[in-house]
Amino acid sequence: MKKLYSNKLVILSLVLPGVLLFIFAILAPICLSVYYGFTDYSGMGSFSFIGFENYKKLMTDEAFWMSLRNSLLLAIGFICIQHPLALIVAAVLDKLGGRAESFFRCVYFIPNVISVAVIAYLWKFIYNPDFGLLNNIIKAFGGKGGTNWFSSDKAIWAVLVVLIWHGFGWGMLIYYTGIKNIDPVLYEAASIDGADQKTTFLKITLPLMKPVIQVNVTMAVISALKQMETVYLLTNGGPGNSTQFAANYLYQQAFKAFKYGYGNAIGVIFIIICLVTTVVLNKIFAEREGRRARRIREGL
Amino acid sequence: MKKKIISALLVAAMAVSMFAGCGSKNESEKSSDGTVTLKVFSNLPDRKNGQGLVEQMIIDEYMEENSNVKIEVEALDEEAYKTKFKAYSMEGMPDVVSIWGQPSFLDEVVEAGVLAELDKADYTDYKFIEGSLNGFTYDDKLYGLPRNTDVACIYYNEKLFQDNGWEIPTTYDELLALADKINAAGITPMAMDGGDGWPMAVYLSDVLFKLTGEDYSDVVSNAISTGDFSDENLKKATELLKGAADAKLFQNGYDSQDYGTAMNLFTNGQAAMFYMGSWESSMALNEDIPEEIRSNIRVFTMPVVDGGKAAATDIAAWNGGGYAVSANSEVKDEAIKFLNYMYQPDKLSKYGWENGVGMSAQDQSEYMTGDETKLQMQIVDAVNNATSVSGTPVNDCGPSAFKTSIESEIQSVSNGSKSVDDFLSAIGASCK
């Protein structure tokens, strides 16, 4: 068997499917995107090369910058609101134990189980200015109600709330699994030393969760950049372009405005941003790791 | 040796599984025994109601009369349809397709050489309403046939109006004054599907037509061909739209609410008026709408604008959707034969009328049954008494990049987050 695995043909046959899949499903489309990004292709008929024209136009395209700003806001929302909350909830869940633990674990995960289309319509109704739940609650507490949550200045915040709420379950579940993997002996030792809940969380849970946090944050940032379906169903980028996100804008330009070349140019910029973000995040975390390793080596 | 055989087998197995999915499916549509398969690609996924039912009825009849023809239908709703249409245009169109006789759709499609040219002389006896073929003509060649006549309508709840003593407005100022009165009664004046952008673009076109009258198409085509939208009428029309939004003519949050939500406001009696095309005249027959509301739905068209050139009987109407034949169809003759069959006046036009689908693009007067709803008759009268019609709404007059732009920017200008001048220059830029 060992000999079989050292046969180059066998290795090739085993690696080939993955490599081919990568080439045809990921690499080739990216190359095609780059190619079409330099054309004025409408998606049909003939086209001609226009060099960097699409990219020049993109630089002055308000809607595109708006969509990037919104993606950035979402990423910040994920990192600063969703993930700290998710981590704390996960830690609290871990302490609950018994029936309550599995009950709340389920409850927090429910939004992720429901289809995006349902989520979008659910929130459309919650936000509705006339009969929406949110305005009715405000009225019940003596407020005025009748607020239009999707007005051009408020819409982005309304959308962010939905997205942060929707992605919460995933983040929490991954943190929860991470916390469950921490050796309970450490907690015991800490409690013998007289550490309280807060100290235990800050000095044991948090440091040991670093790799999990790293994975989770990277995934959150990428998913913020890729956000499309919820926004598409909730506002489709409107009113105006106030809730436009990059992936949705790409779709609109390529398939609705018949600007396939331009859409591909957006796609290329989009890929570059995603790659750069991933590399930068990895760098940041690697430096931290490196510093920590150095500190340990130096006996600090 | 044995291992070599195993490894060779593994490689072979991989290779086979790799290519298993790549079979050729390019079989000829005309088989040896003379049966012809026609592929119809339609934007009417509901085959049991309305227009989709009418289309299916004709298809079934055609297959019955021509036993050698088999018609396969693929139907998707509008947005999915347009996306797949594009995919088909690259790898081969079905034989008969739904199209839109408007520059925002047709220009790119015809330039790509996807559609077959039709012979104008074939249709002299088909009773097409004058001018209805214009949108489907490109460089003086006919590429498709129109299915409907669409009219921009202001539906209103007659009972609500009578109970509150509201009058049908005869001028635009009266319409805005009426909005105040209706708001004061705690009711939404007009339900507007502002989330989609195009109904507001139709509203803008409607007002623009009232301002410019017969100059409408010149003003629009001029602006689109030069990308310069600074014409004073365009500016005034935009200001009037914004004025309507400022006067709270539309519901709270209109700029983010979709078609269904807006329509529900009206059909639940929460809104007194509803701005939509004549295709919704079937509301009067819709059993899902409470009886006291559906039997009281009436319609009027956009009132005249002070200083505008158009009279009350100059209405915003156009011919949008229709059918065409694929240029590369292997059974083109049969496809054209089927297309012509559909458009025989006693088919699409007659069945459409009988099913309350709205007005076709052909003369329907001989198919009146006498059982038409009041709403249907009001729309027919509006068209028959029209002294002129506008033609294609502004958003569909330019390339699709312009359509996408105006339908998004119009939300910003109406809700005040963008100035009128910025709006006009932004949509102008998308034409270049």
XYZ file of C-alpha atoms in Angstrom:
732
model
C 0.000 0.000 0.000
C 2.824 2.336 0.893
C 4.405 1.626 -2.464
C 1.122 2.388 -4.159
C 1.072 5.835 -2.618
C 4.584 6.552 -3.769
C 3.615 5.815 -7.361
C 3.490 9.212 -9.065
C 0.561 8.235 -11.269
C -1.525 7.370 -8.227
C -0.592 10.614 -6.538
C -1.543 12.432 -9.697
C -4.906 10.681 -9.932
C -5.683 11.542 -6.342
C -4.619 15.154 -6.558
C -5.986 15.753 -10.025
C -9.692 16.121 -9.138
C -8.941 18.807 -6.587
C -6.530 20.619 -8.860
C -8.916 20.456 -11.819
C -11.786 21.648 -9.675
C -9.683 24.565 -8.508
C -8.560 25.390 -12.040
C -11.975 25.200 -13.688
C -14.222 26.436 -10.892
C -12.010 29.132 -9.382
C -8.882 30.011 -11.333
C -10.361 30.023 -14.846
C -13.370 32.180 -13.902
C -11.041 34.663 -12.193
C -8.841 34.816 -15.286
C -11.921 35.283 -17.465
C -13.084 38.046 -15.136
C -9.782 39.848 -15.503
C -10.037 39.422 -19.287
C -13.627 40.703 -19.514
C -12.797 43.511 -17.097
C -10.767 45.097 -19.898
C -13.656 44.965 -22.397
C -16.923 46.772 -23.006
C -18.778 43.447 -23.305
C -22.521 43.788 -22.728
C -23.020 40.061 -22.187
C -24.192 39.531 -25.737
C -22.743 39.966 -29.195
C -19.301 41.339 -29.945
C -17.042 43.453 -27.756
C -13.823 45.401 -27.928
C -10.899 46.056 -25.618
C -10.981 49.350 -23.803
C -7.929 48.961 -21.556
C -8.331 50.391 -18.069
C -11.434 52.398 -18.966
C -13.692 50.312 -16.668
C -11.303 50.740 -13.755
C -11.023 54.479 -14.314
C -14.794 54.762 -14.299
C -14.973 52.652 -11.173
C -12.710 55.067 -9.307
C -15.265 57.867 -9.772
C -18.343 55.693 -9.318
C -20.161 56.980 -6.211
C -22.314 53.894 -5.877
C -19.259 51.634 -5.850
C -17.570 53.615 -3.092
C -20.818 53.660 -1.185
C -21.002 49.879 -1.447
C -17.426 49.524 -0.197
C -18.143 51.892 2.689
C -21.159 49.809 3.619
C -19.147 46.582 3.462
C -16.572 48.185 5.731
C -19.282 49.308 8.168
C -20.617 45.777 8.212
C -17.160 44.333 8.867
C -16.686 46.774 11.753
C -20.137 45.895 13.037
C -19.257 42.216 12.932
C -15.944 42.681 14.730
C -17.014 45.268 17.295
C -20.571 44.217 18.060
C -21.394 40.750 16.845
C -18.250 38.909 17.877
C -17.698 40.307 21.376
C -21.365 39.548 22.088
C -21.099 36.096 20.563
C -18.005 35.313 22.634
C -19.594 36.476 25.870
C -22.819 34.594 25.158
C -20.799 31.476 24.343
C -18.900 31.785 27.628
C -22.107 32.277 29.595
C -23.743 29.340 27.803
C -20.802 27.158 28.724
C -21.342 27.985 32.389
C -25.091 27.370 32.294
C -24.956 23.600 31.854
C -27.822 21.154 31.635
C -31.100 21.714 29.802
C -30.849 25.491 29.795
C -27.559 25.305 27.940
C -28.860 23.222 25.049
C -32.094 25.222 24.968
C -30.387 28.602 24.613
C -27.797 27.177 22.226
C -30.695 26.199 19.967
C -32.488 29.515 20.397
C -29.438 31.568 19.451
C -28.788 29.404 16.430
C -32.339 29.528 15.052
C -31.829 32.634 12.855
C -29.152 30.722 10.941
C -31.466 27.823 10.252
C -34.182 29.985 8.714
C -33.803 30.695 5.017
C -32.449 34.089 4.029
C -35.609 34.879 2.066
C -37.753 34.340 5.146
C -35.402 36.423 7.273
C -35.546 39.291 4.795
C -39.325 39.341 4.666
C -39.607 38.900 8.411
C -37.534 42.039 8.957
C -39.317 43.913 6.205
C -42.483 43.424 8.203
C -40.816 44.243 11.516
C -39.543 47.510 10.054
C -42.739 48.423 8.202
C -43.654 52.000 9.154
C -47.421 51.367 9.202
C -47.939 48.012 10.841
C -44.382 46.949 11.738
C -43.621 45.292 15.060
C -40.827 47.706 15.907
C -42.968 50.836 15.611
C -45.754 49.159 17.566
C -43.378 48.325 20.393
C -42.168 51.930 20.415
C -45.783 53.080 20.534
C -46.529 50.708 23.408
C -43.756 52.378 25.379
C -45.220 55.793 24.699
C -43.184 56.700 21.621
C -44.611 58.309 18.538
C -44.187 55.400 16.110
C -44.565 55.802 12.367
C -40.799 55.889 11.867
C -39.628 54.954 8.394
C -36.682 52.690 9.252
C -35.684 52.354 5.633
C -35.364 56.089 4.963
C -32.158 56.916 3.143
C -30.301 57.992 6.284
C -31.479 55.163 8.549
C -31.669 52.265 6.095
C -28.044 51.201 6.365
C -28.289 50.867 10.151
C -31.522 48.925 9.827
C -29.811 46.556 7.388
C -26.724 46.226 9.602
C -28.870 45.199 12.555
C -30.422 42.409 10.494
C -27.072 41.166 9.196
C -25.401 41.266 12.599
C -28.346 39.494 14.177
C -28.474 36.906 11.413
C -24.809 35.968 11.552
C -24.711 35.923 15.354
C -25.540 32.214 15.703
C -22.619 30.997 13.616
C -20.095 33.092 15.454
C -21.495 32.004 18.796
C -21.500 28.322 17.875
C -17.865 28.379 16.801
C -16.829 30.215 19.990
C -18.904 27.808 22.020
C -17.131 24.802 20.473
C -13.800 26.510 21.122
C -14.649 27.085 24.776
C -15.798 23.485 25.163
C -12.354 22.401 23.970
C -10.575 24.238 26.797
C -9.359 21.784 29.403
C -11.629 22.103 32.497
C -8.610 21.407 34.698
C -7.445 24.942 33.983
C -10.671 26.374 35.369
C -10.427 24.188 38.433
C -6.884 25.331 39.048
C -7.946 28.940 38.649
C -10.811 28.602 41.092
C -8.500 26.971 43.641
C -6.252 30.007 43.232
C -9.278 32.147 44.022
C -9.900 33.632 40.587
C -13.409 35.030 40.064
C -15.547 34.583 36.928
C -14.250 37.739 35.272
C -10.601 36.931 35.842
C -11.114 33.382 34.611
C -12.714 34.692 31.429
C -10.035 37.301 30.805
C -6.994 35.246 31.799
C -7.946 31.746 30.689
C -10.831 31.668 28.230
C -9.838 34.643 26.122
C -6.134 33.816 25.626
C -6.879 30.202 24.803
C -9.552 31.230 22.331
C -7.162 33.275 20.210
C -6.912 30.809 17.304
C -10.707 30.489 17.240
C -11.133 34.258 17.326
C -8.663 34.554 14.479
C -10.601 32.135 12.274
C -13.920 33.675 13.213
C -12.877 37.256 12.583
C -11.369 36.389 9.208
C -14.548 34.607 8.203
C -16.670 37.520 9.415
C -14.719 40.087 7.439
C -14.886 37.992 4.278
C -18.602 37.401 4.721
C -19.121 41.148 5.247
C -17.405 41.800 1.940
C -19.376 39.083 0.176
C -22.771 40.109 1.581
C -25.380 39.890 -1.131
C -28.539 37.838 -0.667
C -30.009 39.437 2.464
C -29.452 42.936 1.133
C -30.798 41.977 -2.273
C -34.029 40.753 -0.730
C -34.321 43.393 1.969
C -33.687 46.645 0.088
C -31.865 45.722 -3.131
C -29.440 48.512 -2.292
C -32.124 51.197 -1.993
C -33.369 53.772 -1.392
C -30.993 55.156 -3.994
C -27.739 53.361 -3.305
C -27.782 53.962 0.438
C -27.665 50.259 1.322
C -25.668 49.105 -1.665
C -23.097 46.351 -1.082
C -20.288 45.434 -3.453
C -21.589 42.000 -4.466
C -25.097 43.313 -5.064
C -23.766 46.233 -7.072
C -21.695 43.844 -9.160
C -24.808 41.789 -9.900
C -26.837 44.862 -10.821
C -24.208 46.183 -13.185
C -23.378 42.885 -14.873
C -26.844 41.412 -15.249
C -29.352 44.236 -15.080
C -27.461 47.107 -16.656
C -25.968 44.788 -19.321
C -22.495 46.063 -18.414
C -20.811 42.706 -18.186
C -17.334 44.103 -18.676
C -17.844 46.701 -15.964
C -19.310 44.076 -13.642
C -16.194 41.965 -14.131
C -13.984 44.940 -13.351
C -15.875 45.303 -10.060
C -15.356 41.573 -9.527
C -11.605 41.879 -10.023
C -11.301 44.775 -7.558
C -13.472 42.781 -5.222
C -11.192 39.714 -5.409
C -8.159 41.901 -4.781
C -9.788 43.491 -1.739
C -10.760 40.073 -0.333
C -7.259 38.683 -0.871
C -5.557 41.730 0.622
C -7.887 41.628 3.631
C -7.149 37.958 4.236
C -3.409 38.490 3.944
C -3.500 41.542 6.221
C -5.590 39.750 8.826
C -3.251 36.751 8.746
C -0.286 39.087 9.107
C -1.851 40.819 12.112
C -2.588 37.559 13.838
C 0.773 36.044 12.896
C 2.570 39.042 14.425
C 0.596 38.627 17.626
C 1.440 34.932 17.668
C 5.067 35.756 17.000
C 5.181 38.315 19.808
C 3.570 35.882 22.192
C 6.003 33.122 21.223
C 8.915 35.531 21.734
C 7.599 36.544 25.129
C 7.322 32.905 26.169
C 10.841 32.206 24.873
C 12.217 35.150 26.772
C 10.468 33.879 29.847
C 8.203 36.891 30.325
C 2.945 -5.203 -12.134
C -0.284 -5.623 -10.236
C 0.158 -2.232 -8.638
C 0.803 -0.688 -11.988
C -2.456 -2.095 -13.266
C -4.280 -0.802 -10.214
C -2.815 2.647 -10.606
C -3.573 2.711 -14.319
C -7.144 1.683 -13.553
C -7.446 4.436 -10.956
C -6.268 7.027 -13.416
C -8.636 5.707 -16.055
C -11.542 5.763 -13.635
C -10.779 9.342 -12.697
C -10.575 10.385 -16.318
C -13.847 8.716 -17.208
C -15.707 10.255 -14.278
C -14.255 13.602 -15.235
C -15.746 13.570 -18.687
C -18.963 11.786 -17.833
C -20.863 15.029 -17.455
C -19.743 16.552 -20.708
C -22.078 14.759 -23.114
C -23.239 16.555 -26.220
C -26.884 17.517 -26.203
C -27.026 19.187 -29.543
C -29.565 16.918 -31.142
C -31.462 18.213 -34.098
C -34.894 19.560 -33.308
C -36.391 18.269 -36.502
C -36.464 14.509 -36.332
C -36.719 12.129 -39.270
C -40.421 11.337 -38.870
C -41.399 14.966 -39.474
C -42.209 15.982 -35.908
C -41.052 19.438 -35.012
C -40.160 20.537 -31.504
C -40.661 24.220 -30.817
C -39.097 25.673 -27.724
C -40.955 28.620 -26.222
C -39.190 30.728 -23.606
C -41.707 32.830 -21.704
C -41.697 35.399 -18.929
C -45.050 34.158 -17.614
C -44.414 31.445 -15.032
C -48.021 31.351 -13.813
C -49.657 29.086 -16.426
C -53.001 28.872 -14.630
C -53.985 32.546 -14.418
C -53.976 35.716 -16.453
C -51.621 36.168 -19.354
C -49.779 32.901 -18.747
C -53.036 30.971 -19.027
C -53.869 32.725 -22.290
C -50.451 31.848 -23.689
C -50.799 28.215 -22.642
C -54.318 27.976 -24.152
C -53.006 29.062 -27.532
C -50.041 26.689 -27.315
C -52.352 23.775 -26.546
C -54.641 24.702 -29.439
C -51.739 24.944 -31.829
C -50.464 21.507 -30.868
C -53.937 20.087 -31.341
C -54.254 21.573 -34.814
C -50.719 20.614 -35.825
C -50.164 17.084 -34.556
C -46.576 17.040 -35.839
C -45.586 19.960 -33.633
C -44.559 19.619 -30.043
C -44.143 22.816 -28.033
C -41.955 22.862 -24.943
C -42.397 25.834 -22.634
C -39.817 27.190 -20.238
C -41.143 30.041 -18.101
C -39.344 32.241 -15.574
C -40.379 35.476 -13.953
C -39.064 38.749 -15.252
C -35.705 39.191 -13.626
C -34.680 35.540 -13.857
C -35.993 35.554 -17.403
C -33.788 38.440 -18.459
C -30.711 36.871 -16.894
C -31.273 33.536 -18.597
C -32.138 35.277 -21.848
C -28.644 36.647 -21.806
C -27.156 33.219 -21.176
C -29.197 31.788 -24.041
C -28.040 34.555 -26.342
C -24.525 33.177 -26.016
C -25.273 29.497 -26.454
C -28.408 29.423 -28.626
C -31.885 30.853 -28.098
C -35.094 28.877 -27.821
C -37.236 29.328 -30.948
C -39.944 31.697 -29.696
C -39.132 34.137 -26.898
C -40.757 36.903 -24.854
C -39.209 40.301 -25.452
C -39.806 43.945 -24.572
C -40.241 46.442 -27.390
C -38.238 49.118 -25.628
C -34.735 50.416 -26.278
C -33.605 49.390 -22.782
C -34.109 45.775 -23.786
C -34.343 45.558 -27.541
C -31.327 47.608 -28.648
C -28.681 45.352 -27.131
C -30.537 42.222 -28.177
C -30.993 43.234 -31.800
C -27.432 44.505 -32.056
C -26.256 41.102 -30.861
C -28.148 39.576 -33.799
C -30.255 37.290 -31.641
C -33.684 37.953 -33.146
C -35.067 37.069 -36.572
C -36.464 39.784 -38.778
C -40.195 39.531 -39.407
C -42.009 40.505 -42.583
C -44.103 43.609 -41.941
C -46.393 42.766 -44.842
C -47.558 39.627 -42.982
C -49.329 41.719 -40.376
C -51.439 44.181 -42.319
C -54.634 42.286 -41.433
C -53.757 41.698 -37.781
C -55.450 44.894 -36.586
C -52.456 46.150 -34.628
C -53.185 49.530 -33.076
C -51.434 52.289 -34.946
C -47.933 52.905 -33.693
C -47.856 49.768 -31.544
C -45.194 48.132 -33.734
C -42.835 51.115 -33.444
C -41.121 49.915 -30.300
C -40.407 46.555 -31.945
C -38.873 48.118 -35.024
C -35.151 48.773 -35.245
C -33.559 50.420 -38.298
C -36.916 50.119 -40.031
C -36.934 46.334 -39.605
C -39.521 44.512 -37.515
C -38.138 42.148 -34.862
C -41.136 41.320 -32.698
C -44.823 41.834 -32.022
C -46.431 43.615 -29.062
C -48.728 41.766 -26.698
C -50.364 44.464 -24.559
C -51.285 48.088 -24.418
C -50.294 49.404 -21.012
C -51.769 52.559 -19.533
C -50.459 54.409 -16.480
C -53.425 54.474 -14.100
C -54.358 56.062 -10.818
C -56.693 53.491 -9.278
C -58.918 54.850 -6.557
C -61.432 53.562 -4.068
C -64.703 55.146 -5.171
C -66.517 54.409 -1.927
C -63.812 56.061 0.182
C -63.948 59.077 -2.096
C -67.741 59.349 -1.885
C -67.928 58.772 1.873
C -65.419 61.527 2.496
C -66.641 63.878 -0.207
C -63.350 63.827 -2.097
C -63.430 64.847 -5.761
C -61.382 63.367 -8.560
C -58.636 65.932 -9.177
C -58.608 67.676 -12.547
C -55.260 69.410 -12.079
C -51.984 68.370 -10.502
C -52.400 71.017 -7.799
C -55.780 69.562 -6.930
C -54.151 66.141 -6.638
C -51.694 67.490 -4.064
C -54.462 69.354 -2.246
C -56.434 66.107 -2.182
C -53.406 64.406 -0.607
C -53.647 66.839 2.322
C -57.325 66.081 2.801
C -56.835 62.326 2.676
C -53.882 62.509 5.060
C -56.008 64.565 7.439
C -58.506 61.696 7.453
C -55.750 59.348 8.596
C -55.595 57.449 5.322
C -52.651 57.070 2.962
C -53.422 59.079 -0.185
C -51.588 57.026 -2.799
C -49.846 53.667 -2.538
C -46.627 53.744 -4.542
C -44.266 50.852 -5.253
C -41.183 53.013 -4.791
C -38.898 50.139 -3.833
C -38.692 48.975 -7.432
C -37.933 52.336 -8.990
C -39.757 51.768 -12.266
C -43.270 52.762 -11.084
C -41.881 56.128 -10.015
C -40.111 56.409 -13.355
C -43.494 55.815 -15.008
C -44.958 58.530 -12.771
C -42.181 60.859 -13.864
C -42.887 60.016 -17.518
C -46.590 60.577 -16.932
C -45.974 64.074 -15.518
C -43.400 64.842 -18.190
C -45.931 63.916 -20.878
C -48.454 66.271 -19.293
C -45.850 69.014 -19.481
C -44.508 68.430 -22.967
C -47.437 66.884 -24.840
C -46.471 65.802 -28.317
C -42.852 66.904 -27.738
C -42.445 64.155 -25.130
C -40.574 61.637 -27.262
C -38.344 64.331 -28.754
C -37.405 65.666 -25.335
C -36.658 62.174 -24.044
C -34.754 60.855 -27.052
C -32.789 64.074 -27.265
C -31.741 63.874 -23.638
C -30.792 60.218 -23.924
C -28.786 60.557 -27.125
C -26.792 63.524 -25.788
C -26.711 62.536 -22.120
C -27.855 66.069 -21.339
C -30.935 66.093 -19.111
C -30.905 69.792 -18.313
C -34.076 70.455 -20.363
C -36.403 72.606 -18.266
C -39.314 70.199 -18.710
C -37.304 67.286 -17.363
C -36.307 69.434 -14.433
C -39.874 70.562 -13.806
C -41.223 66.992 -14.044
C -38.655 65.816 -11.498
C -39.574 68.703 -9.202
C -43.242 67.757 -9.504
C -42.442 64.164 -8.515
C -40.434 65.397 -5.549
C -43.250 67.825 -4.729
C -45.665 64.918 -4.590
C -43.413 63.027 -2.199
C -42.945 66.176 -0.082
C -46.702 66.703 0.021
C -46.964 63.169 1.471
C -48.961 61.928 -1.502
C -47.230 58.544 -1.145
C -47.228 56.292 1.907
C -44.618 56.572 4.634
C -41.553 54.608 3.502
C -42.747 54.336 -0.121
C -39.148 54.399 -1.372
C -38.336 51.019 0.134
C -41.641 49.181 -0.191
C -42.216 46.639 -2.910
C -45.040 46.006 -5.335
C -46.989 43.647 -3.090
C -46.786 45.848 -0.003
C -47.948 48.921 -1.924
C -50.777 47.052 -3.594
C -51.887 45.564 -0.269
C -52.204 49.043 1.207
C -54.728 49.831 -1.491
C -56.558 46.512 -1.579
C -56.903 46.547 2.225
C -58.492 49.988 2.106
C -55.569 51.678 3.896
C -54.731 53.759 0.839
C -57.239 55.736 -1.222
C -55.308 55.538 -4.495
C -52.768 53.247 -6.138
C -50.432 54.194 -8.952
C -49.895 51.257 -11.317
C -50.302 50.086 -14.901
C -53.553 48.960 -16.491
C -52.508 45.291 -16.150
C -53.759 45.451 -12.569
C -57.327 46.061 -13.783
C -57.920 42.376 -12.984
C -58.034 43.535 -9.325
C -61.749 44.021 -9.935
C -62.099 40.255 -10.467
C -59.629 39.105 -7.810
C -61.518 37.140 -5.164
C -58.702 37.588 -2.654
C -59.575 41.273 -2.408
C -62.551 42.014 -0.115
C -65.762 42.440 -2.098
C -66.479 45.969 -0.835
C -63.110 47.115 -2.066
C -62.748 45.285 -5.354
C -66.206 46.313 -6.561
C -65.389 49.952 -5.796
C -62.091 50.212 -7.633
C -62.218 52.858 -10.330
C -59.548 54.626 -12.265
C -58.508 58.032 -13.534
C -55.402 59.144 -15.376
C -52.858 61.778 -14.427
C -54.545 65.204 -14.196
C -53.263 68.112 -16.261
C -50.313 70.136 -15.047
C -50.473 73.939 -14.916
C -48.662 75.360 -17.929
C -48.328 71.909 -19.492
C -49.056 71.280 -23.150
C -51.047 68.065 -22.805
C -54.795 67.854 -22.220
C -56.543 65.485 -19.833
C -57.173 63.070 -22.694
C -53.501 62.824 -23.637
C -52.541 59.743 -21.651
C -49.382 57.875 -20.776
C -49.674 54.548 -22.582
C -47.262 52.254 -24.384
C -46.784 48.762 -25.775
C -44.249 46.878 -23.710
C -44.043 43.100 -23.720
C -44.299 40.911 -26.787
C -42.830 37.972 -28.670
C -40.070 37.370 -31.175
C -38.419 34.486 -33.026
C -34.796 33.497 -32.589
C -32.518 34.321 -35.526
C -30.685 31.019 -35.284
C -33.695 28.805 -34.804
C -33.411 25.550 -36.749
C -37.169 25.550 -37.220
C -37.579 29.224 -37.965
C -40.439 28.779 -40.442
C -42.479 26.798 -37.954
C -41.652 29.322 -35.214
C -42.867 32.233 -37.309
C -45.944 30.240 -38.253
C -46.684 29.723 -34.565
C -46.009 33.377 -33.768
C -48.452 34.463 -36.463
C -50.987 31.952 -35.183
C -50.780 33.473 -31.697
C -51.399 36.916 -33.065
C -54.451 36.076 -35.134
C -56.877 38.606 -33.704
C -59.161 35.903 -32.325
C -56.358 34.368 -30.261
C -54.156 36.524 -27.961
C -56.441 39.520 -28.218
C -59.753 37.712 -27.736
C -58.632 35.267 -25.050
C -56.803 38.026 -23.247
C -59.915 40.154 -23.122
C -62.103 37.275 -21.981
C -59.693 36.555 -19.147
C -59.541 40.151 -17.991
C -55.833 40.383 -18.725
C -56.041 43.946 -19.966
C -55.810 45.528 -23.349
C -53.917 43.902 -26.146
C -52.028 45.785 -28.811
C -54.705 44.853 -31.349
C -58.200 46.212 -31.868
C -60.374 44.332 -29.392
C -63.684 46.108 -29.838
C -65.427 43.156 -31.488
C -64.712 40.857 -28.543
C -66.588 42.904 -25.958
C -68.935 40.601 -24.115
C -70.961 43.143 -22.170
C -69.840 41.488 -18.920
C -66.776 43.679 -18.523
C -66.175 45.246 -15.136
C -66.649 48.996 -14.777
C -62.931 49.270 -14.180
C -62.135 47.494 -17.455
C -64.518 49.731 -19.349
C -63.040 52.875 -17.810
C -59.611 51.906 -19.096
C -60.988 51.027 -22.530
C -62.737 54.389 -22.655
C -59.605 56.190 -21.587
C -57.707 54.594 -24.470
C -60.494 55.020 -27.008
C -61.014 58.674 -26.080
C -57.302 59.419 -25.930
C -56.282 62.297 -28.143
C -52.674 61.100 -28.012
C -50.528 58.582 -26.144
C -47.062 59.072 -24.720
C -45.234 55.935 -25.854
C -42.465 54.240 -23.878
C -41.796 55.530 -20.320
C -38.534 57.419 -19.851
C -36.717 54.641 -17.979
C -37.184 52.214 -20.880
C -36.135 54.662 -23.581
C -32.391 54.400 -23.035
C -29.818 51.627 -22.724
C -30.234 49.279 -19.762
C -27.412 51.025 -17.899
C -29.594 54.137 -18.001
C -32.612 52.148 -16.834
C -30.694 50.750 -13.860
C -29.388 54.190 -13.009
C -32.649 56.140 -13.197
C -34.598 53.482 -11.299
C -32.160 53.735 -8.416
C -31.509 57.498 -8.507
C -35.208 58.334 -8.684
C -35.576 57.044 -5.126
C -32.851 59.416 -3.952
C -34.281 62.459 -5.697
C -37.842 61.840 -4.548
C -36.865 61.395 -0.893
C -34.628 64.442 -1.000
C -31.264 62.754 -0.418
C -30.153 63.951 -3.863
C -30.871 67.307 -5.494
C -32.826 67.528 -8.747
C -29.766 68.774 -10.641
C -27.549 66.005 -9.295
C -30.206 63.468 -10.266
C -30.416 64.783 -13.815
C -26.665 64.821 -14.281
C -26.278 61.338 -12.767
C -28.806 59.745 -15.117
C -27.294 61.721 -17.990
C -23.863 60.271 -17.224
C -25.232 56.726 -17.482
C -26.251 57.334 -21.122
C -22.720 58.015 -22.262
